[in-house]
Short mmCIF file of C-alpha atoms in Angstrom, two decimals:
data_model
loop_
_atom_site.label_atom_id
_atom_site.label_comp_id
_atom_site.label_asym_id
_atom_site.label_seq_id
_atom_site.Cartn_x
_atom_site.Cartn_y
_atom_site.Cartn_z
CA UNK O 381 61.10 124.26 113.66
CA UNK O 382 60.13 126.40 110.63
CA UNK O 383 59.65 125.75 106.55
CA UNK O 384 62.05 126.93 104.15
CA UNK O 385 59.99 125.59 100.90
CA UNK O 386 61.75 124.56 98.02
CA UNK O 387 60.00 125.54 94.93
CA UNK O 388 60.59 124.02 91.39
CA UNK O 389 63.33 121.23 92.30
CA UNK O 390 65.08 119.40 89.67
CA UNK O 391 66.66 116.02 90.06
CA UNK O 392 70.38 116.35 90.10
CA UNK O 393 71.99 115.04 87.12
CA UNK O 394 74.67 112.56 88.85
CA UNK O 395 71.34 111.25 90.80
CA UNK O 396 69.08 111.09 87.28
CA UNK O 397 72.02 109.09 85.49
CA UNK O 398 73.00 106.72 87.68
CA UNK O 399 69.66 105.70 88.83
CA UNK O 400 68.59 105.09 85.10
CA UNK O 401 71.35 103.36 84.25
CA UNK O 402 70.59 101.45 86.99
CA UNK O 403 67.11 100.88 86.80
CA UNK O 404 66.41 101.02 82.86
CA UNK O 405 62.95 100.22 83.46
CA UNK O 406 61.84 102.46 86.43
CA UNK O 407 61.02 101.54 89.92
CA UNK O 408 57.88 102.62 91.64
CA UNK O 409 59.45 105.07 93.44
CA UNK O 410 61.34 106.62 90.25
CA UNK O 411 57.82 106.60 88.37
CA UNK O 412 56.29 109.13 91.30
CA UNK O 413 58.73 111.18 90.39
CA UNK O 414 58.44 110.96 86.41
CA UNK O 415 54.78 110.93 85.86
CA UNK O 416 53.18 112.73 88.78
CA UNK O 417 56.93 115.30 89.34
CA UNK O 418 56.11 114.17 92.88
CA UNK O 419 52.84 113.82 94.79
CA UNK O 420 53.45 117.26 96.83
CA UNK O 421 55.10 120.04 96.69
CA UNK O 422 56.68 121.75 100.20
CA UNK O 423 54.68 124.83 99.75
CA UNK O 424 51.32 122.50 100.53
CA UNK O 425 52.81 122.48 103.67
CA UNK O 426 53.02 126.29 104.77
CA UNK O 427 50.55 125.86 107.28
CA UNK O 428 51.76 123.48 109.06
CA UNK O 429 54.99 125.53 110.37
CA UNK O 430 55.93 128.47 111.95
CA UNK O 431 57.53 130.77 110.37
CA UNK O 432 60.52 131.22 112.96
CA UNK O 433 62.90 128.85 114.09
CA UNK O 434 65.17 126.21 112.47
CA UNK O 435 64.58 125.04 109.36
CA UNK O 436 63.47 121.26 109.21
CA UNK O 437 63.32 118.54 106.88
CA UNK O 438 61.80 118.98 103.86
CA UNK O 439 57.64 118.23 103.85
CA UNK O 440 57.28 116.86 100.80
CA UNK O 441 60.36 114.96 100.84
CA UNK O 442 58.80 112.66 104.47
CA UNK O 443 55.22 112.94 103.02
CA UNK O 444 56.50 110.98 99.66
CA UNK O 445 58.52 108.52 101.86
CA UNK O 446 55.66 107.47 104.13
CA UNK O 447 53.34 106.47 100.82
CA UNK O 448 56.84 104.67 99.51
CA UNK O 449 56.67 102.83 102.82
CA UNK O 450 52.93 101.96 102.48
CA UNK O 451 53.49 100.85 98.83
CA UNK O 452 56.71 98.37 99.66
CA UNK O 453 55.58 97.54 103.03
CA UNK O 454 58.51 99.11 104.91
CA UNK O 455 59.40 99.74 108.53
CA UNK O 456 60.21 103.37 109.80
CA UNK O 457 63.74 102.04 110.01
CA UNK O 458 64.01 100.30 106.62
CA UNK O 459 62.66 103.30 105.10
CA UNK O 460 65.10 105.47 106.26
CA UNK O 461 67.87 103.39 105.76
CA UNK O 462 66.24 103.23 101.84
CA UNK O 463 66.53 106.85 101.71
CA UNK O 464 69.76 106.54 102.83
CA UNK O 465 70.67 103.77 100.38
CA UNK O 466 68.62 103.03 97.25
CA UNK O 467 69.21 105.07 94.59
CA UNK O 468 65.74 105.03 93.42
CA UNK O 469 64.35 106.78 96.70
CA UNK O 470 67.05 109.78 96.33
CA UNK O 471 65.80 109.93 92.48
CA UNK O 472 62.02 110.13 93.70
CA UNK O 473 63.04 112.62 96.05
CA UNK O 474 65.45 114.82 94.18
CA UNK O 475 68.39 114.47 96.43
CA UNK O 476 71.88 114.51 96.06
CA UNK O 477 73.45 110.80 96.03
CA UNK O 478 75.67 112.01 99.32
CA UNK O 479 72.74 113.19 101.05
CA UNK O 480 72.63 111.10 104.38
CA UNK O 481 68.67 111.02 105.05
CA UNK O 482 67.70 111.12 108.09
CA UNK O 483 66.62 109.15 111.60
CA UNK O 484 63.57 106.64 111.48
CA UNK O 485 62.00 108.65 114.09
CA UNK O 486 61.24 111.79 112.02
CA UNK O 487 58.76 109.60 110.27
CA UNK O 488 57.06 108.95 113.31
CA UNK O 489 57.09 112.80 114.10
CA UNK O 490 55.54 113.88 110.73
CA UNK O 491 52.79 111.63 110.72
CA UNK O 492 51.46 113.26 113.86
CA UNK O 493 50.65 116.68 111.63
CA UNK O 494 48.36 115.47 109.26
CA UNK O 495 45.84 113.78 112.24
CA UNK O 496 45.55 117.74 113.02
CA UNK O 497 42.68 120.51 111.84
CA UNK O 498 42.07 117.92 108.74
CA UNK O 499 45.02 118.22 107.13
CA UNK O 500 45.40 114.64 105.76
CA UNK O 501 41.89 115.23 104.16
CA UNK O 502 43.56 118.04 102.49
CA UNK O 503 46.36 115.97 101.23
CA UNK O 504 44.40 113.17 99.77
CA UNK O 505 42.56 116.12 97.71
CA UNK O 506 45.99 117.42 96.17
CA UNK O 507 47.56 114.02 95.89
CA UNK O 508 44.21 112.65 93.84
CA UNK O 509 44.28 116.51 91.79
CA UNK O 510 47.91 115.13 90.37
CA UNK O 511 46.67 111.84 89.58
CA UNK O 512 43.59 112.77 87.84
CA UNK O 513 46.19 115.14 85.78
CA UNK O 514 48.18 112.24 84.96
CA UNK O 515 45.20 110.45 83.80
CA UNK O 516 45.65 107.54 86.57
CA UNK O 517 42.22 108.24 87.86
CA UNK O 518 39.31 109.68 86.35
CA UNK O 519 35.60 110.01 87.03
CA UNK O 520 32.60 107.57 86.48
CA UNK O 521 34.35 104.52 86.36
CA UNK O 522 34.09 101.83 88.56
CA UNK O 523 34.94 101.67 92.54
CA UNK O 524 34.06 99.71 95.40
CA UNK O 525 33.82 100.31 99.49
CA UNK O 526 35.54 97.94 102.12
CA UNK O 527 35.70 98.56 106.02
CA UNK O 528 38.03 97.08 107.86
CA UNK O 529 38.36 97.65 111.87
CA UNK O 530 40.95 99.47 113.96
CA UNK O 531 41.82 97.74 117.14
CA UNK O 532 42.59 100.83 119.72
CA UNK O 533 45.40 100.66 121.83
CA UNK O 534 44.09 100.02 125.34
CA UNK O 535 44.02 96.96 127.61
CA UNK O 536 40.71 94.70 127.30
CA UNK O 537 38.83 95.27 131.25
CA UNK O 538 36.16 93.97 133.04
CA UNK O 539 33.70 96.25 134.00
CA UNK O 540 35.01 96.44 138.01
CA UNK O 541 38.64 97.10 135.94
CA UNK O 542 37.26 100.08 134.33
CA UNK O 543 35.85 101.91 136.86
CA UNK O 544 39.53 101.61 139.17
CA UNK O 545 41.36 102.70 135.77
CA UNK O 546 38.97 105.46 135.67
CA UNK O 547 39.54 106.66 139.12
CA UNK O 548 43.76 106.21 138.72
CA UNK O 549 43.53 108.38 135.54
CA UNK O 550 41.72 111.11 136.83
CA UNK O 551 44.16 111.22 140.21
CA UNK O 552 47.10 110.89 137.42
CA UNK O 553 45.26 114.09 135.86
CA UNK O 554 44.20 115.70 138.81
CA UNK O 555 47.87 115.21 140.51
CA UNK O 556 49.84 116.88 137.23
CA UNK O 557 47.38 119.96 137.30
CA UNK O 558 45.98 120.89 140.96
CA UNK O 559 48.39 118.56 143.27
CA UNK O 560 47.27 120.53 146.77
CA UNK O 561 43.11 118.99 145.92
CA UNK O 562 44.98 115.32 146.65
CA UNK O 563 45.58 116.59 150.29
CA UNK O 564 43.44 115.64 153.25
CA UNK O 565 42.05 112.74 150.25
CA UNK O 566 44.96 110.76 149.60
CA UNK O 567 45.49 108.07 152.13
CA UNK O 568 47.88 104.79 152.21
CA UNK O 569 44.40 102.54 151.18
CA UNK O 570 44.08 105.26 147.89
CA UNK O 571 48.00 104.40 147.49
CA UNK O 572 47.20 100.38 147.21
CA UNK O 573 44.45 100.22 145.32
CA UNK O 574 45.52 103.21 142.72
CA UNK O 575 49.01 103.29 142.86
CA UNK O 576 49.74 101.17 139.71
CA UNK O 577 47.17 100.20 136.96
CA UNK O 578 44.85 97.82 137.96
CA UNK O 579 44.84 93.93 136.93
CA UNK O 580 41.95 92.07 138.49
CA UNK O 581 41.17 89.66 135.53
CA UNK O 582 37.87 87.86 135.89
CA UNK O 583 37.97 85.74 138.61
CA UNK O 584 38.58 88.41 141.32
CA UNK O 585 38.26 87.47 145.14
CA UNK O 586 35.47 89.84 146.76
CA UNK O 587 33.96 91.74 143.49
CA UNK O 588 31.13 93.40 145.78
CA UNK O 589 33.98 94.53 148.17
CA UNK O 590 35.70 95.87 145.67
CA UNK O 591 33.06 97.45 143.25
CA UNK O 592 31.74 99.03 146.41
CA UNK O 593 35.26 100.43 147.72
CA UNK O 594 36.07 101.58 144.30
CA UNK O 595 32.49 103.27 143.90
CA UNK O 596 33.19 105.31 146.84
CA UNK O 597 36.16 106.59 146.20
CA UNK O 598 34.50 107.71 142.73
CA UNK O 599 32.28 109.59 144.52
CA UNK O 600 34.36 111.08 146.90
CA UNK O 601 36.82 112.10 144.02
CA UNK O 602 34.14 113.92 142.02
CA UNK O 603 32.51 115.83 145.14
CA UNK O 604 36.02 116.66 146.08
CA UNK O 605 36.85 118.19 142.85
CA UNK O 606 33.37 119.81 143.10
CA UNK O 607 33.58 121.22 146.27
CA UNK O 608 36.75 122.98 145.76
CA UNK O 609 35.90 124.39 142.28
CA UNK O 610 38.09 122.63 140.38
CA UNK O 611 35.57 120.65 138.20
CA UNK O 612 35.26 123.91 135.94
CA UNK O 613 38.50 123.56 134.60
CA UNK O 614 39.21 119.91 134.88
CA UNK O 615 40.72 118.11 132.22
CA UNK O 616 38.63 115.40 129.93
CA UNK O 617 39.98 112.43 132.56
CA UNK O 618 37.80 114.05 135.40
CA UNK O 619 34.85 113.77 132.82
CA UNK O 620 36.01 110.03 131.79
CA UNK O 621 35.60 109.14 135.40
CA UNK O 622 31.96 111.04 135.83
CA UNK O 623 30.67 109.23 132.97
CA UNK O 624 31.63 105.78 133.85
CA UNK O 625 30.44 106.16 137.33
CA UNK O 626 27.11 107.19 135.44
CA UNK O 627 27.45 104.22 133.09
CA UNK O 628 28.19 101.49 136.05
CA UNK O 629 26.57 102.82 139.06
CA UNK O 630 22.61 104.09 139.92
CA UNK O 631 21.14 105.40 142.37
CA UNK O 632 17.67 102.72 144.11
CA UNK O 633 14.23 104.37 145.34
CA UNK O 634 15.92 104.89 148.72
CA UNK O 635 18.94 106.71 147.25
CA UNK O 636 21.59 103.89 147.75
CA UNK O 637 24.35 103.36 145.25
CA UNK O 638 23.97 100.46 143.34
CA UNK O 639 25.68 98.46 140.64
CA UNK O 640 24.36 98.53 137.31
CA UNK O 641 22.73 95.19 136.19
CA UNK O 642 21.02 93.98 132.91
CA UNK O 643 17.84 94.66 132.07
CA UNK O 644 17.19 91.01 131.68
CA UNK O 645 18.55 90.32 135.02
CA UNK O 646 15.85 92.45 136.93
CA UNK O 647 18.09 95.83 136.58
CA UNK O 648 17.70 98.99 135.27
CA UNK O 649 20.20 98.44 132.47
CA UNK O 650 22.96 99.15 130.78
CA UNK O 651 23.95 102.05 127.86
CA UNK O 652 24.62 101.09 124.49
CA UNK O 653 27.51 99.99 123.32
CA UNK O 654 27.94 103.14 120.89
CA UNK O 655 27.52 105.34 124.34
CA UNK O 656 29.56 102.95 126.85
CA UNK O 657 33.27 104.30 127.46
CA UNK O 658 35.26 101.34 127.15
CA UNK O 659 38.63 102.75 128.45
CA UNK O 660 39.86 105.87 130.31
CA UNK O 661 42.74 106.42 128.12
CA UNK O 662 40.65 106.26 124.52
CA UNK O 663 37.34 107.80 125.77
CA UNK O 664 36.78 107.44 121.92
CA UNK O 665 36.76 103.66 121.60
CA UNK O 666 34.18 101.97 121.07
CA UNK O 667 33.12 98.22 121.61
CA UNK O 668 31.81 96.69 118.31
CA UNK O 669 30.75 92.90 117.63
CA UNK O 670 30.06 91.25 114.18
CA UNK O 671 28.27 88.19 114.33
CA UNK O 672 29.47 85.35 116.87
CA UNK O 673 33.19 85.75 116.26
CA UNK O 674 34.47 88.89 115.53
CA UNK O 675 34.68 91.77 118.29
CA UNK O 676 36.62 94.39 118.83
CA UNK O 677 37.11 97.86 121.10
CA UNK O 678 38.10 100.86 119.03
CA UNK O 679 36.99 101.97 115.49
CA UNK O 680 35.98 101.13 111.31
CA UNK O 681 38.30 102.43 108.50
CA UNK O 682 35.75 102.85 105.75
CA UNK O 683 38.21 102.68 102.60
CA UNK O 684 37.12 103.74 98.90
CA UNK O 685 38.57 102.77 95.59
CA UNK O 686 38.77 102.48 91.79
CA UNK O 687 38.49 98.84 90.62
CA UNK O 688 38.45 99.83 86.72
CA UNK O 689 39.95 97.13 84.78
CA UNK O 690 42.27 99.31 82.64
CA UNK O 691 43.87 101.20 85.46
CA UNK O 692 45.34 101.11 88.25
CA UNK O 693 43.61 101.05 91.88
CA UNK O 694 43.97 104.04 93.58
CA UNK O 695 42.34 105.31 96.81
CA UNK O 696 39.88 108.13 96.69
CA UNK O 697 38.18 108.50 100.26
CA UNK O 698 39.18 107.33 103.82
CA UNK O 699 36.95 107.73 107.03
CA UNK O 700 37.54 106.72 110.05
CA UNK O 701 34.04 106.40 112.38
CA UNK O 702 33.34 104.57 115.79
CA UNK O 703 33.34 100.98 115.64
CA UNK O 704 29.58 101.02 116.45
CA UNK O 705 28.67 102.78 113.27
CA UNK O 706 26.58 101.37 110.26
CA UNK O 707 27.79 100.75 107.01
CA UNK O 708 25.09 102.56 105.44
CA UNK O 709 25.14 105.90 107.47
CA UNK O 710 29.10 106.80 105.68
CA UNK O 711 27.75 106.47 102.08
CA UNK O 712 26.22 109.93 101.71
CA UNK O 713 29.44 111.46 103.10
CA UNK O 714 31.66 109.11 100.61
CA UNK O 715 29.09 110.46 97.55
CA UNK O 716 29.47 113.87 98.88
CA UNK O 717 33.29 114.18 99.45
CA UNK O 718 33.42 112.24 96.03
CA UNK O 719 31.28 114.88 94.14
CA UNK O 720 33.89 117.48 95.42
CA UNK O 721 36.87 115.92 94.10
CA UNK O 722 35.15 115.41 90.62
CA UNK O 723 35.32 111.66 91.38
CA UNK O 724 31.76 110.43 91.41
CA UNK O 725 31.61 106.49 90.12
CA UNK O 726 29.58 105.15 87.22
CA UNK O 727 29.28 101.89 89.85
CA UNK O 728 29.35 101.71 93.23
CA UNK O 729 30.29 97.94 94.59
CA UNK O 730 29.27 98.10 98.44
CA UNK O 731 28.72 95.67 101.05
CA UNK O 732 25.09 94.07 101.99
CA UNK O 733 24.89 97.00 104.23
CA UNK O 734 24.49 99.91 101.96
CA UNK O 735 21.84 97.78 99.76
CA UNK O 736 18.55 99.04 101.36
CA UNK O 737 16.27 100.74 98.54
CA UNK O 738 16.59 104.20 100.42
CA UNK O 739 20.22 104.07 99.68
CA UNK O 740 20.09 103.13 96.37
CA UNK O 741 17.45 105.54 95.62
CA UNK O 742 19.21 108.60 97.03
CA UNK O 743 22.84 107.71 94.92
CA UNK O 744 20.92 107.53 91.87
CA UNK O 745 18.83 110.49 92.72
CA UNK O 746 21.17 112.45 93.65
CA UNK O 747 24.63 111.67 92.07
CA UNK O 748 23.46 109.86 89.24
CA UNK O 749 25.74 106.20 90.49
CA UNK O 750 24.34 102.89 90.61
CA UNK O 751 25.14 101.37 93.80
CA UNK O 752 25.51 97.39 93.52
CA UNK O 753 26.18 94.88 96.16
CA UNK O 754 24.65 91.73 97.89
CA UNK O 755 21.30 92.49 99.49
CA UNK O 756 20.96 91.27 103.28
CA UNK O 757 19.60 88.03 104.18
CA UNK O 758 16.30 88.31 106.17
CA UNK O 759 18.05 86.60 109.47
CA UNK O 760 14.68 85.75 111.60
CA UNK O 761 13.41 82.29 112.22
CA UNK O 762 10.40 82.49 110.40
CA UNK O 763 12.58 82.44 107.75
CA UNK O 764 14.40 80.04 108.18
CA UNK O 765 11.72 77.35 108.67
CA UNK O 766 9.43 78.88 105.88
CA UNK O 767 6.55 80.00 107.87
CA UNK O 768 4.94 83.85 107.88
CA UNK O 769 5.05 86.36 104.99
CA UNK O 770 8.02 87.47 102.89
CA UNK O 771 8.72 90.48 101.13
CA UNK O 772 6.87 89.09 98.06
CA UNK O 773 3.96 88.07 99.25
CA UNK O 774 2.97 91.82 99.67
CA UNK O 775 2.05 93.77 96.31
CA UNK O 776 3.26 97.37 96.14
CA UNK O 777 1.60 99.63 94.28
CA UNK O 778 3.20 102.79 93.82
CA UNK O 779 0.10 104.85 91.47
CA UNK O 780 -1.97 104.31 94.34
CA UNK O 781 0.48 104.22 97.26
CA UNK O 782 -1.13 101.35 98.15
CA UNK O 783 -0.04 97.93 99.93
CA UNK O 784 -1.87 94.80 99.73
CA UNK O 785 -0.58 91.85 102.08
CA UNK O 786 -1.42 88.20 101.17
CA UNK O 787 -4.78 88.06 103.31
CA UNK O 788 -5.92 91.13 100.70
CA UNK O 789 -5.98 93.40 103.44
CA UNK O 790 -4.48 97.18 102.00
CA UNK O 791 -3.17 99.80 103.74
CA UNK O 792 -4.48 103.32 105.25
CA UNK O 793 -1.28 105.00 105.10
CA UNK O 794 1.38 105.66 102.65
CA UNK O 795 5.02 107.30 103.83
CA UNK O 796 7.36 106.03 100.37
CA UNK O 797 11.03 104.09 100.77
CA UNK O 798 11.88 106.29 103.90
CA UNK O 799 14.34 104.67 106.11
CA UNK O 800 11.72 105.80 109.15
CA UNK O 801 8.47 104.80 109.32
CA UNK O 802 7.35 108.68 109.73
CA UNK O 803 8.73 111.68 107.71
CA UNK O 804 8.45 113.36 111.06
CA UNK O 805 10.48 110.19 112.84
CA UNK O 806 13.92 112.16 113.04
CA UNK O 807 12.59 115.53 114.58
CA UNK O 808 11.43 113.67 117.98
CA UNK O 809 8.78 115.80 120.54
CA UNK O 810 11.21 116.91 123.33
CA UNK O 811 10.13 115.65 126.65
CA UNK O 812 9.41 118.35 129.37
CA UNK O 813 11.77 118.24 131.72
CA UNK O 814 11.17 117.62 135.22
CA UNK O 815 10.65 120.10 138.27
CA UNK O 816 14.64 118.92 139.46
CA UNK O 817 15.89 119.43 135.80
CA UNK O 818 14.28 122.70 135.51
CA UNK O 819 16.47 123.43 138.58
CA UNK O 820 19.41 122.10 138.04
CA UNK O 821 19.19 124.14 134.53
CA UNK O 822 18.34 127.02 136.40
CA UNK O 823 21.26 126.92 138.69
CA UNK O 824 23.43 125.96 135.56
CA UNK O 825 24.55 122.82 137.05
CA UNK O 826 25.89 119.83 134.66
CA UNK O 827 23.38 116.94 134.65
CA UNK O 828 22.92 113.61 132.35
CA UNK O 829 20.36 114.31 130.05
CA UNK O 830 20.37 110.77 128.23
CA UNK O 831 22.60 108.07 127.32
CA UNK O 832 23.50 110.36 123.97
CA UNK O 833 25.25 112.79 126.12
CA UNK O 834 28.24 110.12 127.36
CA UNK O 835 31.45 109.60 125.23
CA UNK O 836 30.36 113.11 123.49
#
């Protein structure tokens, strides 16, 4: 499928008339088209076609349909049938009134490009170019940052669960790429317990029995693929299953293969949550909990925008990070990406997360906005029941770089409102690595350097 842009379109005139004689006031679709002479343009697409084959539907044309469909809160299928029938959506679109539209599923089609090489970034810069041109948005005004959580689309599973989906998806991968490895492995106990995906729930009959089965045939999978070669061009499955064995199993002081406990239960523990892959088929996903009552496995939609009381509100940045990540670690990038589109805010409205004096200092430093939300609650019990020292019982002062603490005792040391307690905290002394790991570096063979290394 190639592009055949269409440069400088008009709005046919039996489309124009009978739409404003049928809307006298404008619809929101009709005023896309008005004040911003659409959002895109078909040649902001070039890139994302070849230049042979049969010419497809017009960029632009699904690109202004799917923010339609955000706007109204529309369906693939009622969209398309809107295109199809409204006269409004063939105005905003500049199509002919007997121009039959399309299927629903083209929508679902398109909106696969833009997740590609950045491109929807790229959009949102053009889209927010036309609306600062139409004077819907402008610079140093007011916005505010909300996050809301993406639930990923894989099945909640028990630990034991995970490790046999692991091992199914990588003989699923395995079997589609190098079918002969399966032979001489494959036998009719692999067939029962991997044959279909796993559902153990909970309450499981014979957990050991089964976390020790499944941890062997892990094993046996991996060497297998080792042995033969194959694990230097295995697909990211393979590695899926190699890091959850890592993340469930350990090897004792004898060598035996052991399950992974807590280290509050006597074992040697468990990686973070931010490290831990939570499914084979989203490798990605992360689990996240807020508080007692809301959890979730996948990822945090970070969403910026204008709150000015005279205009309209209109979204100027979007990231997407891993559930596990802190509020305060996207606000430089928002600042930054902000700057670039000539967006910066007057005020910042934020969440008690992105309060901490190093934050505020650096936006004002830096960008010149005043970042304003609720500062966090000090959570610990001492607290709570009025006993220890508070923030105000220590006097600060910065001439001398001095801190006095309510029993008049100052300090020796000054390092400012750094969000480390060293300026040297974030460039760590490496560790010398041991006579094995020099070996196994030597020999170029993959190890697990730390817990940073899985889901990367």
């Amino acid at each position: 499928m190639s592009l055949r842009p269409r440069s400088g379109e008009h709005v046919p005139s039996p489309t124009a008339q009978i739409a404003r004689a049928s809307n006298p006031d404008g619809t929101t679709a009709m005023w896309v088209r008005d004040r911003l002479e659409g959002l895109w343009c078909d040649e902001d697409f070039a890139d994302w076609y070849p230049r042979d084959g049969r010419p497809g539907l017009s960029p632009a044309q699904l690109a202004t349909v799917c923010v339609l469909q955000f706007l109204l809160g529309r369906s693939d299928r009622q969209a398309a049938e809107a295109v199809r029938c409204r006269i409004d959506f063939k105005y905003s679109m500049a199509m002919e009134l007997d121009d039959p539209g399309f299927h629903h599923s083209v929508l679902g089609d398109f909106r696969d490009r833009p997740t590609e090489d950045g491109r929807a970034d790229r959009l949102v810069d053009l889209a927010l170019v036309r609306l600062k041109e139409a004077g819907l948005v402008r610079e140093r005004t007011t916005q505010r940052t909300g996050c809301t959580h993406v639930l990923a689309a894989v099945r909640d599973l028990t630990r034991l669960e995970l490790v046999t989906e692991a091992v199914r998806a990588a003989l699923e991968e395995v079997a589609g790429t190098f079918p002969h490895l399966l032979d001489g492995l494959i036998d009719e106990d692999w067939g029962l317990r991997y044959g279909r995906p796993v559902r153990l729930g909970k309450n499981h009959t014979r957990p050991m029995t089964r976390i020790l089965a499944t941890g062997d045939d892990g094993v046996r999978l991996l060497e297998h693929i080792h042995r033969h070669g194959a694990h230097r061009t295995s697909g990211p499955r393979v590695q899926v299953l190699r890091q959850v064995m890592v993340q469930n199993h350990h090897r004792d002081a004898a060598g035996r293969r052991r399950w992974r406990t807590a280290e509050k239960e006597g074992g040697p523990g468990l990686p973070p949550s931010s490290r831990a892959v939570d499914s084979p088929d989203d490798a990605s996903a992360r689990y996240a909990r807020h508080g007692h009552i809301i959890s979730w496995k996948g990822f945090a939609a970070h969403l910026t925008e204008t709150c000015d009381p005279d205009g309209p509100n209109v979204i100027t940045d979007v990231v997407t990070t891993a559930a596990t990540t802190h509020d305060s670690q996207i606000l430089p990038g928002i600042h930054t990406r902000l700057a670039r589109r000539r967006l910066l805010p007057a005020e910042h409205l934020v969440d008690a997360g992105c309060t901490s004096l190093p934050h505020l200092e650096q936006a004002a430093r830096q960008h010149q906005v005043a970042v304003s939300g609720p500062l966090e609650t000090n959570p610990t019990r001492q607290h709570h029941r009025g006993e220890g020292f508070a923030r105000d019982d220590f006097h600060i002062d910065y001439d001398k770089q001095q801190v006095t603490c309510a029993q008049g005792q100052v300090s020796a040391g000054w390092h400012g409102p750094s969000p480390t307690s060293s300026p040297t905290a974030d460039t760590p002394t490496p560790r010398r690595p041991t006579a094995f790991q020099d070996y196994l570096d030597q020999h170029k063979i993959p190890r697990l350097k730390s817990w940073r290394t899985l889901g990367t």
